[in-house]
Tab-separated table of C-alpha atoms and ligand atoms in Angstrom:
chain	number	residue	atom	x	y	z
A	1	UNK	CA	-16.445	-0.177	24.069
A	2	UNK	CA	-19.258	1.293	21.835
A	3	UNK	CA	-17.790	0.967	18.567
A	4	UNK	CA	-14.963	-0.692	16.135
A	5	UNK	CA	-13.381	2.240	14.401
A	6	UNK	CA	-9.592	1.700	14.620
A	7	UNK	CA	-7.587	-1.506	15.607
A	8	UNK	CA	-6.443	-0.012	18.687
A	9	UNK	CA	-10.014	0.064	20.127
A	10	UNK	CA	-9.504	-3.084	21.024
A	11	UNK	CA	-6.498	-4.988	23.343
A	12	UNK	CA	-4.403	-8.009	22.448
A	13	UNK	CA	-6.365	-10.102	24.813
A	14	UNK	CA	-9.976	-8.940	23.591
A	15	UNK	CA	-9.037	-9.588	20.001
A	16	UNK	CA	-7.865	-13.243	21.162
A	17	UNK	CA	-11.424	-13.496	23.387
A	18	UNK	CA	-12.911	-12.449	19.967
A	19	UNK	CA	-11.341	-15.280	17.960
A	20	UNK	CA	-12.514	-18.239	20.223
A	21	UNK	CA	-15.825	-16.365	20.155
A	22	UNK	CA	-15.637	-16.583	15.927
A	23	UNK	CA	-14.696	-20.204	16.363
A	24	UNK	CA	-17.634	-20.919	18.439
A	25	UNK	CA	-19.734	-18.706	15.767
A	26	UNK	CA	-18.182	-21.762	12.782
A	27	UNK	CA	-20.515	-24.169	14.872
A	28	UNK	CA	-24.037	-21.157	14.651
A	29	UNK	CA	-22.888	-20.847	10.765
A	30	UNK	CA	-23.078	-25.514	10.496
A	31	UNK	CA	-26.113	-25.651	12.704
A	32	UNK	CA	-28.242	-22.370	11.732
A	33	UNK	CA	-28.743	-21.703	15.853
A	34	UNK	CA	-29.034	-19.852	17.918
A	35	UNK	CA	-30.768	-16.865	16.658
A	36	UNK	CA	-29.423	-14.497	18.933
A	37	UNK	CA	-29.591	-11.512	16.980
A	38	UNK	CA	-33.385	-11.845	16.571
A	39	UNK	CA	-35.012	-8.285	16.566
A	40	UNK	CA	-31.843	-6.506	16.274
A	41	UNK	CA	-31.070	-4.778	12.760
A	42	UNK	CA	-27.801	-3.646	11.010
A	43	UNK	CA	-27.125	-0.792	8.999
A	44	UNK	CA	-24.900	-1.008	5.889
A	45	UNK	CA	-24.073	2.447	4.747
A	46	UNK	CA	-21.803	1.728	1.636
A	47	UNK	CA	-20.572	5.208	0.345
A	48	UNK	CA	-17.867	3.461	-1.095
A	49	UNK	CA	-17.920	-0.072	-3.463
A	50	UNK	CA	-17.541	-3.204	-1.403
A	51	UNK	CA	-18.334	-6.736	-1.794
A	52	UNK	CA	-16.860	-8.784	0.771
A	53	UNK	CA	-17.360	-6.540	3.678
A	54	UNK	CA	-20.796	-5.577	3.054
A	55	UNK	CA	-22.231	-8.717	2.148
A	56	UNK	CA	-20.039	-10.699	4.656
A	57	UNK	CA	-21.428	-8.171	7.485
A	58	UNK	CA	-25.313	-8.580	5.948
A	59	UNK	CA	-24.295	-12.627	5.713
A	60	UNK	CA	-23.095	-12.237	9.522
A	61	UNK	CA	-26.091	-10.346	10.723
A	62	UNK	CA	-28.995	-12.642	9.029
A	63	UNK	CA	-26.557	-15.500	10.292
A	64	UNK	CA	-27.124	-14.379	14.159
A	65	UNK	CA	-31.144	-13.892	13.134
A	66	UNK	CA	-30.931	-10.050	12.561
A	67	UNK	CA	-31.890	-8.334	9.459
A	68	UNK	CA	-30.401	-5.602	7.628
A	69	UNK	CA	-30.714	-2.245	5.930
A	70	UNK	CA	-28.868	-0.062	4.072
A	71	UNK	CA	-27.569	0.981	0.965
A	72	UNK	CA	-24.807	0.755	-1.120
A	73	UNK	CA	-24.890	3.427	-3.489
A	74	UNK	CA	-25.627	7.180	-1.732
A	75	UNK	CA	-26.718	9.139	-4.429
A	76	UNK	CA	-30.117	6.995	-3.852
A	77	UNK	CA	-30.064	8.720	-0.697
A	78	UNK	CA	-30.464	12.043	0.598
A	79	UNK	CA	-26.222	12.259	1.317
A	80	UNK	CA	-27.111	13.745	-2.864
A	81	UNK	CA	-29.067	16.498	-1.289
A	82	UNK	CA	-26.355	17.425	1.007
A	83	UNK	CA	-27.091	15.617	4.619
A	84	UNK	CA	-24.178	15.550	6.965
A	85	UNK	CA	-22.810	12.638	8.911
A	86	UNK	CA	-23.301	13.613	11.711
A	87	UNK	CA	-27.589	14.253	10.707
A	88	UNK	CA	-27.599	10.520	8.996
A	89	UNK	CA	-25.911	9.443	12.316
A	90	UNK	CA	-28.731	10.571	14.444
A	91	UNK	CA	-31.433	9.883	11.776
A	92	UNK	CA	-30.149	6.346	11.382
A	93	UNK	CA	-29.696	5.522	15.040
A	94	UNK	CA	-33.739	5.785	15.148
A	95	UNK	CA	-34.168	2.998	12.548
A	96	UNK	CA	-31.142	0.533	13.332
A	97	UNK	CA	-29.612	-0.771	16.578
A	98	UNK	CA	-25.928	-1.355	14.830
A	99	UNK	CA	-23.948	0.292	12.327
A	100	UNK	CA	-21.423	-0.747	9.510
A	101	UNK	CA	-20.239	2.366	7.607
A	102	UNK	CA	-17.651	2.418	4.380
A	103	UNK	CA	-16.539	6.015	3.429
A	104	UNK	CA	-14.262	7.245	1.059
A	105	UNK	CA	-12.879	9.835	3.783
A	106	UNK	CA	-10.532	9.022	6.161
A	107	UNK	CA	-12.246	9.360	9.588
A	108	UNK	CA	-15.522	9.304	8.205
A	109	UNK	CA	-16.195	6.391	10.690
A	110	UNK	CA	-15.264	8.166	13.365
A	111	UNK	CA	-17.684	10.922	13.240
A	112	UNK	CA	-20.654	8.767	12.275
A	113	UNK	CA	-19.453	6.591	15.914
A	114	UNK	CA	-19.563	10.592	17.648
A	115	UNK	CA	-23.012	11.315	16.555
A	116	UNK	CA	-24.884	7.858	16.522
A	117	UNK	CA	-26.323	6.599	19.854
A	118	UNK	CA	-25.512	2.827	18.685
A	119	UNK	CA	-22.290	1.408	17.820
A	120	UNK	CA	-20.484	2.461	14.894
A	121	UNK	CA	-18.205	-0.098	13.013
A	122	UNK	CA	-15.884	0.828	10.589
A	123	UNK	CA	-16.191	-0.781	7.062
A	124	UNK	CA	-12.870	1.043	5.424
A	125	UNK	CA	-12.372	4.578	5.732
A	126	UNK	CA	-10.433	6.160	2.650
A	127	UNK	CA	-6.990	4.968	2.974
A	128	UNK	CA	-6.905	5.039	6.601
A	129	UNK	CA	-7.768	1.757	8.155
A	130	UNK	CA	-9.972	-1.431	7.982
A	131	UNK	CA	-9.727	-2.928	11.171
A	132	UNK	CA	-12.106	-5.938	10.823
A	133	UNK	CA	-10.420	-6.876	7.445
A	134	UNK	CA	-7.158	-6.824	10.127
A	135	UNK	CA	-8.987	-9.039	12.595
A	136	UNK	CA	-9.849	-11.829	10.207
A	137	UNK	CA	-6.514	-11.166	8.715
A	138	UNK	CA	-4.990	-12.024	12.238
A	139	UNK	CA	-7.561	-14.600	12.476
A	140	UNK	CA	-6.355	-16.748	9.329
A	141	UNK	CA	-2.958	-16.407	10.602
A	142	UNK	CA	-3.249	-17.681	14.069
A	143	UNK	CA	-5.447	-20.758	13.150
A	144	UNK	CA	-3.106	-22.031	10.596
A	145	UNK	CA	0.282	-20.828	12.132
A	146	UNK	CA	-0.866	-21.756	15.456
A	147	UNK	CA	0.852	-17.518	16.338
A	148	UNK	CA	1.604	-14.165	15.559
A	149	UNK	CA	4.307	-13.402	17.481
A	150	UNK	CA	8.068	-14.042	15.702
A	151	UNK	CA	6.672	-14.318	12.872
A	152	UNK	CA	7.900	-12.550	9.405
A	153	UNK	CA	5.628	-10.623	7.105
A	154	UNK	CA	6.002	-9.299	3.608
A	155	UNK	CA	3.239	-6.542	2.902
A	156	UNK	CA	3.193	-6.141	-0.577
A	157	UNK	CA	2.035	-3.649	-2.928
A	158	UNK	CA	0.590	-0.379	-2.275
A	159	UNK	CA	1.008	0.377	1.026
A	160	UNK	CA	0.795	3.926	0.993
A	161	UNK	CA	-3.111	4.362	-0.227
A	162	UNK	CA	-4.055	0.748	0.784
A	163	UNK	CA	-5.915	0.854	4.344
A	164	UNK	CA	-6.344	-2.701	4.972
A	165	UNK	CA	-1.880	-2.586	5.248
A	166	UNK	CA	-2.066	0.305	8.019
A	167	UNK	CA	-4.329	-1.263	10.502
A	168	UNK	CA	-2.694	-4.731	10.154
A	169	UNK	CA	1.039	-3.034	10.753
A	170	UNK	CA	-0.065	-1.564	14.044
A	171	UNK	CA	-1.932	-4.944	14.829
A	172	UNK	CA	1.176	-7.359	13.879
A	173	UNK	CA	3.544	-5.049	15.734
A	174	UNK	CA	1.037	-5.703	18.880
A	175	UNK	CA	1.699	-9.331	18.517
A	176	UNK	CA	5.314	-9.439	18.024
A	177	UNK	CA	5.489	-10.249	14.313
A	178	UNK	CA	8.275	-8.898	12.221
A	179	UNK	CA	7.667	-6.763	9.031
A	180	UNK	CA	9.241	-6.146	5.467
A	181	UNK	CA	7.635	-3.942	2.914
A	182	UNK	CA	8.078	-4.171	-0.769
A	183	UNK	CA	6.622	-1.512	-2.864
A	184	UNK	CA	6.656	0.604	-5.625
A	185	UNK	CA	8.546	3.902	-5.252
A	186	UNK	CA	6.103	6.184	-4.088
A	187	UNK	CA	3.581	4.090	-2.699
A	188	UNK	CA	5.391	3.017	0.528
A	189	UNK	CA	3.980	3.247	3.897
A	190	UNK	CA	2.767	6.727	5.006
A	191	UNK	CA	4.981	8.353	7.506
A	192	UNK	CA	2.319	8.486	9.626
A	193	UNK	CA	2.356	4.861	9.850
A	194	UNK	CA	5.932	4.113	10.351
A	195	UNK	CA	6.220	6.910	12.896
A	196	UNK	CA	3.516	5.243	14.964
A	197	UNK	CA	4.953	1.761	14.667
A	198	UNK	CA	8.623	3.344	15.865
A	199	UNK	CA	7.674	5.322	18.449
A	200	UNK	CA	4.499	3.591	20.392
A	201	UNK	CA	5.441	-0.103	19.332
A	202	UNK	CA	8.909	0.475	18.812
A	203	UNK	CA	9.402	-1.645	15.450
A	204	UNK	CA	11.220	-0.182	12.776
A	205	UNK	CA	9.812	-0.969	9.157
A	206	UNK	CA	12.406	-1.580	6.234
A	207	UNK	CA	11.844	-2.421	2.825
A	208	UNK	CA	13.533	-4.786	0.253
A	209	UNK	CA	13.198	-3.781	-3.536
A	210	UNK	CA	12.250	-7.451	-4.903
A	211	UNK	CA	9.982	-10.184	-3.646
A	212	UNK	CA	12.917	-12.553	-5.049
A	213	UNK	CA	15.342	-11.043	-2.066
A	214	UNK	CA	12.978	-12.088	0.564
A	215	UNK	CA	10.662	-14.694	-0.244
A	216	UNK	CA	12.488	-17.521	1.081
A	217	UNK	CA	12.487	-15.787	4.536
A	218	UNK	CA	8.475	-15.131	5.074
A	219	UNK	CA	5.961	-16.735	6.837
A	220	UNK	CA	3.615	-14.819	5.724
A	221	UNK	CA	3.285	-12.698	2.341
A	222	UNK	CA	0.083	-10.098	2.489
A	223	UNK	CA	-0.427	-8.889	-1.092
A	224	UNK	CA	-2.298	-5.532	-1.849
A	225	UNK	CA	-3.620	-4.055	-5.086
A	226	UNK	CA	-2.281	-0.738	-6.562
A	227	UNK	CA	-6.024	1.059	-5.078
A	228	UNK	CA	-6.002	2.723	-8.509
A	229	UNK	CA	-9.215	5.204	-7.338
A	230	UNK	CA	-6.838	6.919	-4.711
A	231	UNK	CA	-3.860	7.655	-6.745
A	232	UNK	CA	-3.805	10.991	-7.327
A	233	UNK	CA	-2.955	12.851	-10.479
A	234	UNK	CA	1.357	12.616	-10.197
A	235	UNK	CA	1.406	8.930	-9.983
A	236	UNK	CA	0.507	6.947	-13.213
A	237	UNK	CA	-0.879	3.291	-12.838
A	238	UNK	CA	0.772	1.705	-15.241
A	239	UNK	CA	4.187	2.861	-13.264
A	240	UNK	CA	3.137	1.389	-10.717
A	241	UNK	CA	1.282	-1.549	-11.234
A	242	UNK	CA	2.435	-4.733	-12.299
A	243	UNK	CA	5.298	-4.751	-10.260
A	244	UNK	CA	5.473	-7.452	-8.128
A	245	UNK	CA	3.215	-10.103	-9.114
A	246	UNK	CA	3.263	-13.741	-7.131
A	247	UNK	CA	3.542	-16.565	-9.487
A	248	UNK	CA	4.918	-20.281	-9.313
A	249	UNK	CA	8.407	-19.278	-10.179
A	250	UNK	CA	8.444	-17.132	-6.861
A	251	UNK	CA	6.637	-19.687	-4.950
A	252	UNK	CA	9.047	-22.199	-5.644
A	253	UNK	CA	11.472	-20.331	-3.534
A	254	UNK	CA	8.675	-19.636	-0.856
A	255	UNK	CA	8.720	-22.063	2.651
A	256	UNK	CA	6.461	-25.147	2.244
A	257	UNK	CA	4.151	-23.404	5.032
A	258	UNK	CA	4.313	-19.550	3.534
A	259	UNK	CA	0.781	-18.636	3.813
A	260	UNK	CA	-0.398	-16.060	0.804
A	261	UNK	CA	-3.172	-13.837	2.188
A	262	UNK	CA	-4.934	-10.890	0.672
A	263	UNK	CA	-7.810	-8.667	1.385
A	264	UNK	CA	-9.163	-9.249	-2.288
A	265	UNK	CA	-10.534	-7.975	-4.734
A	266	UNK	CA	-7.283	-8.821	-6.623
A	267	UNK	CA	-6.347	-7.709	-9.868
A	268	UNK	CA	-2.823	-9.078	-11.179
A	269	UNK	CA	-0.789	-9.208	-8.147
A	270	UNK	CA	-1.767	-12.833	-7.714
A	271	UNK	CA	-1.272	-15.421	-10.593
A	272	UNK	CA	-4.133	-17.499	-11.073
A	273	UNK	CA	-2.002	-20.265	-11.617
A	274	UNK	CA	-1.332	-20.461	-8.097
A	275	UNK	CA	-4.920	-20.504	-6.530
A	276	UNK	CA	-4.918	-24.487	-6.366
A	277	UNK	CA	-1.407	-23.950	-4.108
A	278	UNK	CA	-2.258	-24.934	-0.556
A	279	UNK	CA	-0.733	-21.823	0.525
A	280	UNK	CA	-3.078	-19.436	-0.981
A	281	UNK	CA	-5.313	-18.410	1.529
A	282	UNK	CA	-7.304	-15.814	0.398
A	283	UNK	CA	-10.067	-17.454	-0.581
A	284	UNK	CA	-10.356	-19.145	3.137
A	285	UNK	CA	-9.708	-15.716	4.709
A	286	UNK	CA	-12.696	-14.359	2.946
A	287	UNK	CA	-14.777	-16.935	4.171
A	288	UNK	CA	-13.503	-16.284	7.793
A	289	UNK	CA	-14.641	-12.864	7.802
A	290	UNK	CA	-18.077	-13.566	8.076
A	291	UNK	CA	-17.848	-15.835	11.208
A	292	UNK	CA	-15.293	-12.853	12.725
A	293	UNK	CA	-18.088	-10.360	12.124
A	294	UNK	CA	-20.500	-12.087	13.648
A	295	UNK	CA	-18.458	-12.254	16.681
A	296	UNK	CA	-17.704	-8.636	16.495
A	297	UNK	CA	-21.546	-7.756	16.193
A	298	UNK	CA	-22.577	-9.920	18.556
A	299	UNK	CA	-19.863	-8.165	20.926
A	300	UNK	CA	-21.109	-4.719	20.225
A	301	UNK	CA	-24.611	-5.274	20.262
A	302	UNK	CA	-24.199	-6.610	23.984
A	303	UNK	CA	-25.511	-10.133	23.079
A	304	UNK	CA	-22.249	-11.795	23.844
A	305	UNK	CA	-20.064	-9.843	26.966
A	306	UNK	CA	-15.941	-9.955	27.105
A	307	UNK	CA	-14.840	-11.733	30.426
A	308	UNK	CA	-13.851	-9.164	33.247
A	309	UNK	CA	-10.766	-11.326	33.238
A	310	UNK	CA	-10.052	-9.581	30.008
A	311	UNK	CA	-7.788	-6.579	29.983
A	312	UNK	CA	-9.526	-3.582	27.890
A	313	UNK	CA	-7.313	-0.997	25.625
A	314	UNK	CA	-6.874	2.336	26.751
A	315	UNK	CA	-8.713	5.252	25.518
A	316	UNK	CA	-6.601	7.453	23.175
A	317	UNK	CA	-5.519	10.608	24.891
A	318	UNK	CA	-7.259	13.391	23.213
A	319	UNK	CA	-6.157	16.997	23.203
A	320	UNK	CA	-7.683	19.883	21.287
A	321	UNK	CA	-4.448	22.570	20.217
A	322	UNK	CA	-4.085	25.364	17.531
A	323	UNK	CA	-2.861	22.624	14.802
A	324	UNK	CA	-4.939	21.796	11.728
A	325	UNK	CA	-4.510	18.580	9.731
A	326	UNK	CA	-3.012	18.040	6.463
A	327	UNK	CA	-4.493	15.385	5.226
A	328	UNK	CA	-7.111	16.906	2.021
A	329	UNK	CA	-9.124	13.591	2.246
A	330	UNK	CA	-9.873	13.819	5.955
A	331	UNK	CA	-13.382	14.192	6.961
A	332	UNK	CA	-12.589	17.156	8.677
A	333	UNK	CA	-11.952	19.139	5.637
A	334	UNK	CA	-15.371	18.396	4.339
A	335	UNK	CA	-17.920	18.467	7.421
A	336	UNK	CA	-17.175	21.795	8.629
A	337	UNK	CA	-18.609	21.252	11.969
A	338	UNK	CA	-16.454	19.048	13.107
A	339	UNK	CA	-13.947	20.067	15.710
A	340	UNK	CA	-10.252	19.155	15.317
A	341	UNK	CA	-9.075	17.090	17.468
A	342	UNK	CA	-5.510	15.478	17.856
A	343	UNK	CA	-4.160	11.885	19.620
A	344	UNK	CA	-1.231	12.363	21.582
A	345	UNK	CA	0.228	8.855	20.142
A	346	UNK	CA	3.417	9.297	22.389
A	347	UNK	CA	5.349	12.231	24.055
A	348	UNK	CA	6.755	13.027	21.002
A	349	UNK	CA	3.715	12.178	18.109
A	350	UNK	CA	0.639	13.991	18.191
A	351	UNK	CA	-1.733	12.781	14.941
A	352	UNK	CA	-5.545	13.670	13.738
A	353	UNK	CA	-7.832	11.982	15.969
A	354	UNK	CA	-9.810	10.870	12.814
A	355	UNK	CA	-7.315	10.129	10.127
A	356	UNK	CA	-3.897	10.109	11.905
A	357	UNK	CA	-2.438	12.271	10.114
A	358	UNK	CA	0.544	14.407	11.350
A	359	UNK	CA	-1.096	17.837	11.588
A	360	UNK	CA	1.021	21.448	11.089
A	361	UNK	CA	0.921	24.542	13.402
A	362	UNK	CA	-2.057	26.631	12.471
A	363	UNK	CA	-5.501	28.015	13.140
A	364	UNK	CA	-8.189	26.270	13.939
B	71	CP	N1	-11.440	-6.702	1.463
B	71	CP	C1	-12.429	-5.828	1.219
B	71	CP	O1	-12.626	-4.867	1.970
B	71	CP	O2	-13.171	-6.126	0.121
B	71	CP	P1	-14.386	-5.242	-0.412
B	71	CP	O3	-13.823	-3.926	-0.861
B	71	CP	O4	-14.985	-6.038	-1.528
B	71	CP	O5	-15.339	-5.038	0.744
């Protein structure tokens, strides 16, 4: 494995290796040793706002005794003159020896992993996925449920433009966890998704149309934000935001152990009146990210190997056919040189190798 791009890069039993390797990385974080990142740098190419994952990522890095580079706003770079991915991918694989990339095209990632010569992780690709938000999301689960599998899950919010929901679906459906969406009309899970989770994990995904009519059945409740910058024109925020909003009333219905996790930032989908509630776990799942980056750093950079006792996922099965993908915010509408390529998810799904979407007959 060269890069972190999707979820599925990685197998059930390498993200478990990975958590024991983030516990172990709690002890580097108390003790400040060993510096075993030292001479190695990380790129942080922020084409998209962030605060948690690109300063956790920097945090991680200087943590292992790397350094960092990178920016976070690209008009300050040459991307304003017109440079490609795929050139800042080969420039930058001169200057760095790892890569953390946020993009506000789905399967941005992707491309930058095709063209760089060292490995490519994926900050948050448009609306697509966020698979290390999903791995510390797993991770605050399993340390304080003690497992994934049987559990219940609420997603909440916008799941439909919301990345961080997509990667952890496919991820909790991996581990045997059970799923109910609640969201507003229009922002539900993309088909994309759901057709994925039916017909390669074979779990169905249902919705309930208040947070009242399941509450008292979760064990976990993953709150989203309405991602306001992605809604397009037909969809007006204050329709659609505001609508389910987690407050002391509703956690008086909740289990005593219902944990509250969400990728943050939040706007109003989380009373502040229930921050002090042992429950709420965002703020700890934050702070978990940066020990689960190291470990996923550390991984790619070689420093730290998987076991050969530990079974690897299989590479997606590519195919190139006359289809062309729908999706307007995919990367392949706006870097013309990219090829199309397509997943063949099962015998009967074939999606965009870079942004999953369900592509239509056509030319190339
Ligand atoms: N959760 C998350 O990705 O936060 P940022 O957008 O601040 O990086």
């Amino acid at each position: 494995m060269k890069d972190f791009i999707v979820i599925d890069d990685l197998s059930n039993e390498e993200i478990e290796h990975l958590f024991q390797i983030a516990d172990d990385m709690a002890g580097i974080i108390d003790s400040g040793n060993p510096k075993i990142a030292r001479d190695k740098i990380m790129a942080t190419l922020f084409y998209e706002p962030s605060t948690r994952t690109r300063f956790s990522f920097e945090s991680a890095m200087l943590r292992l005794g790397g350094n960092v580079l990178g920016f976070a706003e690209p008009k300050t770079t040459s991307v304003s003159k017109g440079e490609t991915l795929a050139d800042t991918a080969r420039v930058m694989t001169e200057y760095a020896d790892i890569i953390v990339i946020r993009h506000p095209m789905a399967g941005a990632a992707k491309v930058m992993a095709d063209f760089a010569h060292i490995p490519v992780i994926n900050g948050g690709d448009d609306s697509h996925q966020h698979p290390t938000q999903t791995l510390y999301d797993l991770y605050t689960i399993q340390k304080h449920l003690g497992t994934i599998k049987g559990l219940k899950v609420g997603l909440c919010g916008d799941l439909k433009f919301g990345r961080t929901v997509h990667s952890l679906a496919y991820a909790l459906a991996r581990f045997d966890a059970m799923m109910v969406g609640i969201a507003p009309a229009g922002l539900e899970m993309p088909n994309y998704v759901v057709q994925k989770l039916k017909l390669k994990y074979k779990q169905g995904f249902e919705y309930v149309d208040n947070l009242e009519d399941v509450i008292g059945d979760l064990d976990v409740l993953y709150m989203t934000r309405i991602q306001k910058e992605r809604l397009p024109q037909n969809i007006d925020y204050n329709s659609v935001s505001g609508k389910f909003v987690i407050n002391k009333e509703l956690m008086s219905k909740a289990k005593k152990q219902m944990m509250i996790l969400h990728p943050l930032p939040r706007v109003d989908e989380i009373a502040y009146e229930i921050d002090d509630d042992d429950r709420a776990f965002y703020f700890r799942q934050s702070a978990y990210g940066v020990r689960v980056r190291m470990a996923i750093t550390a991984l790619l950079l070689g420093l730290l190997k998987m076991p050969n006792t530990v079974r690897t996922q299989p590479s997606p099965r590519l195919v190139t056919v006359k289809k062309r993908c729908v999706n307007p915010r995919c990367i392949t509408t706006q870097e013309v040189y990219i090829e199309p390529k397509f997943e063949l998810v099962s015998d009967l799904m074939l999606n965009c190798a870079y942004c999953e979407e369900l592509p239509v007959d056509g030319e190339q």
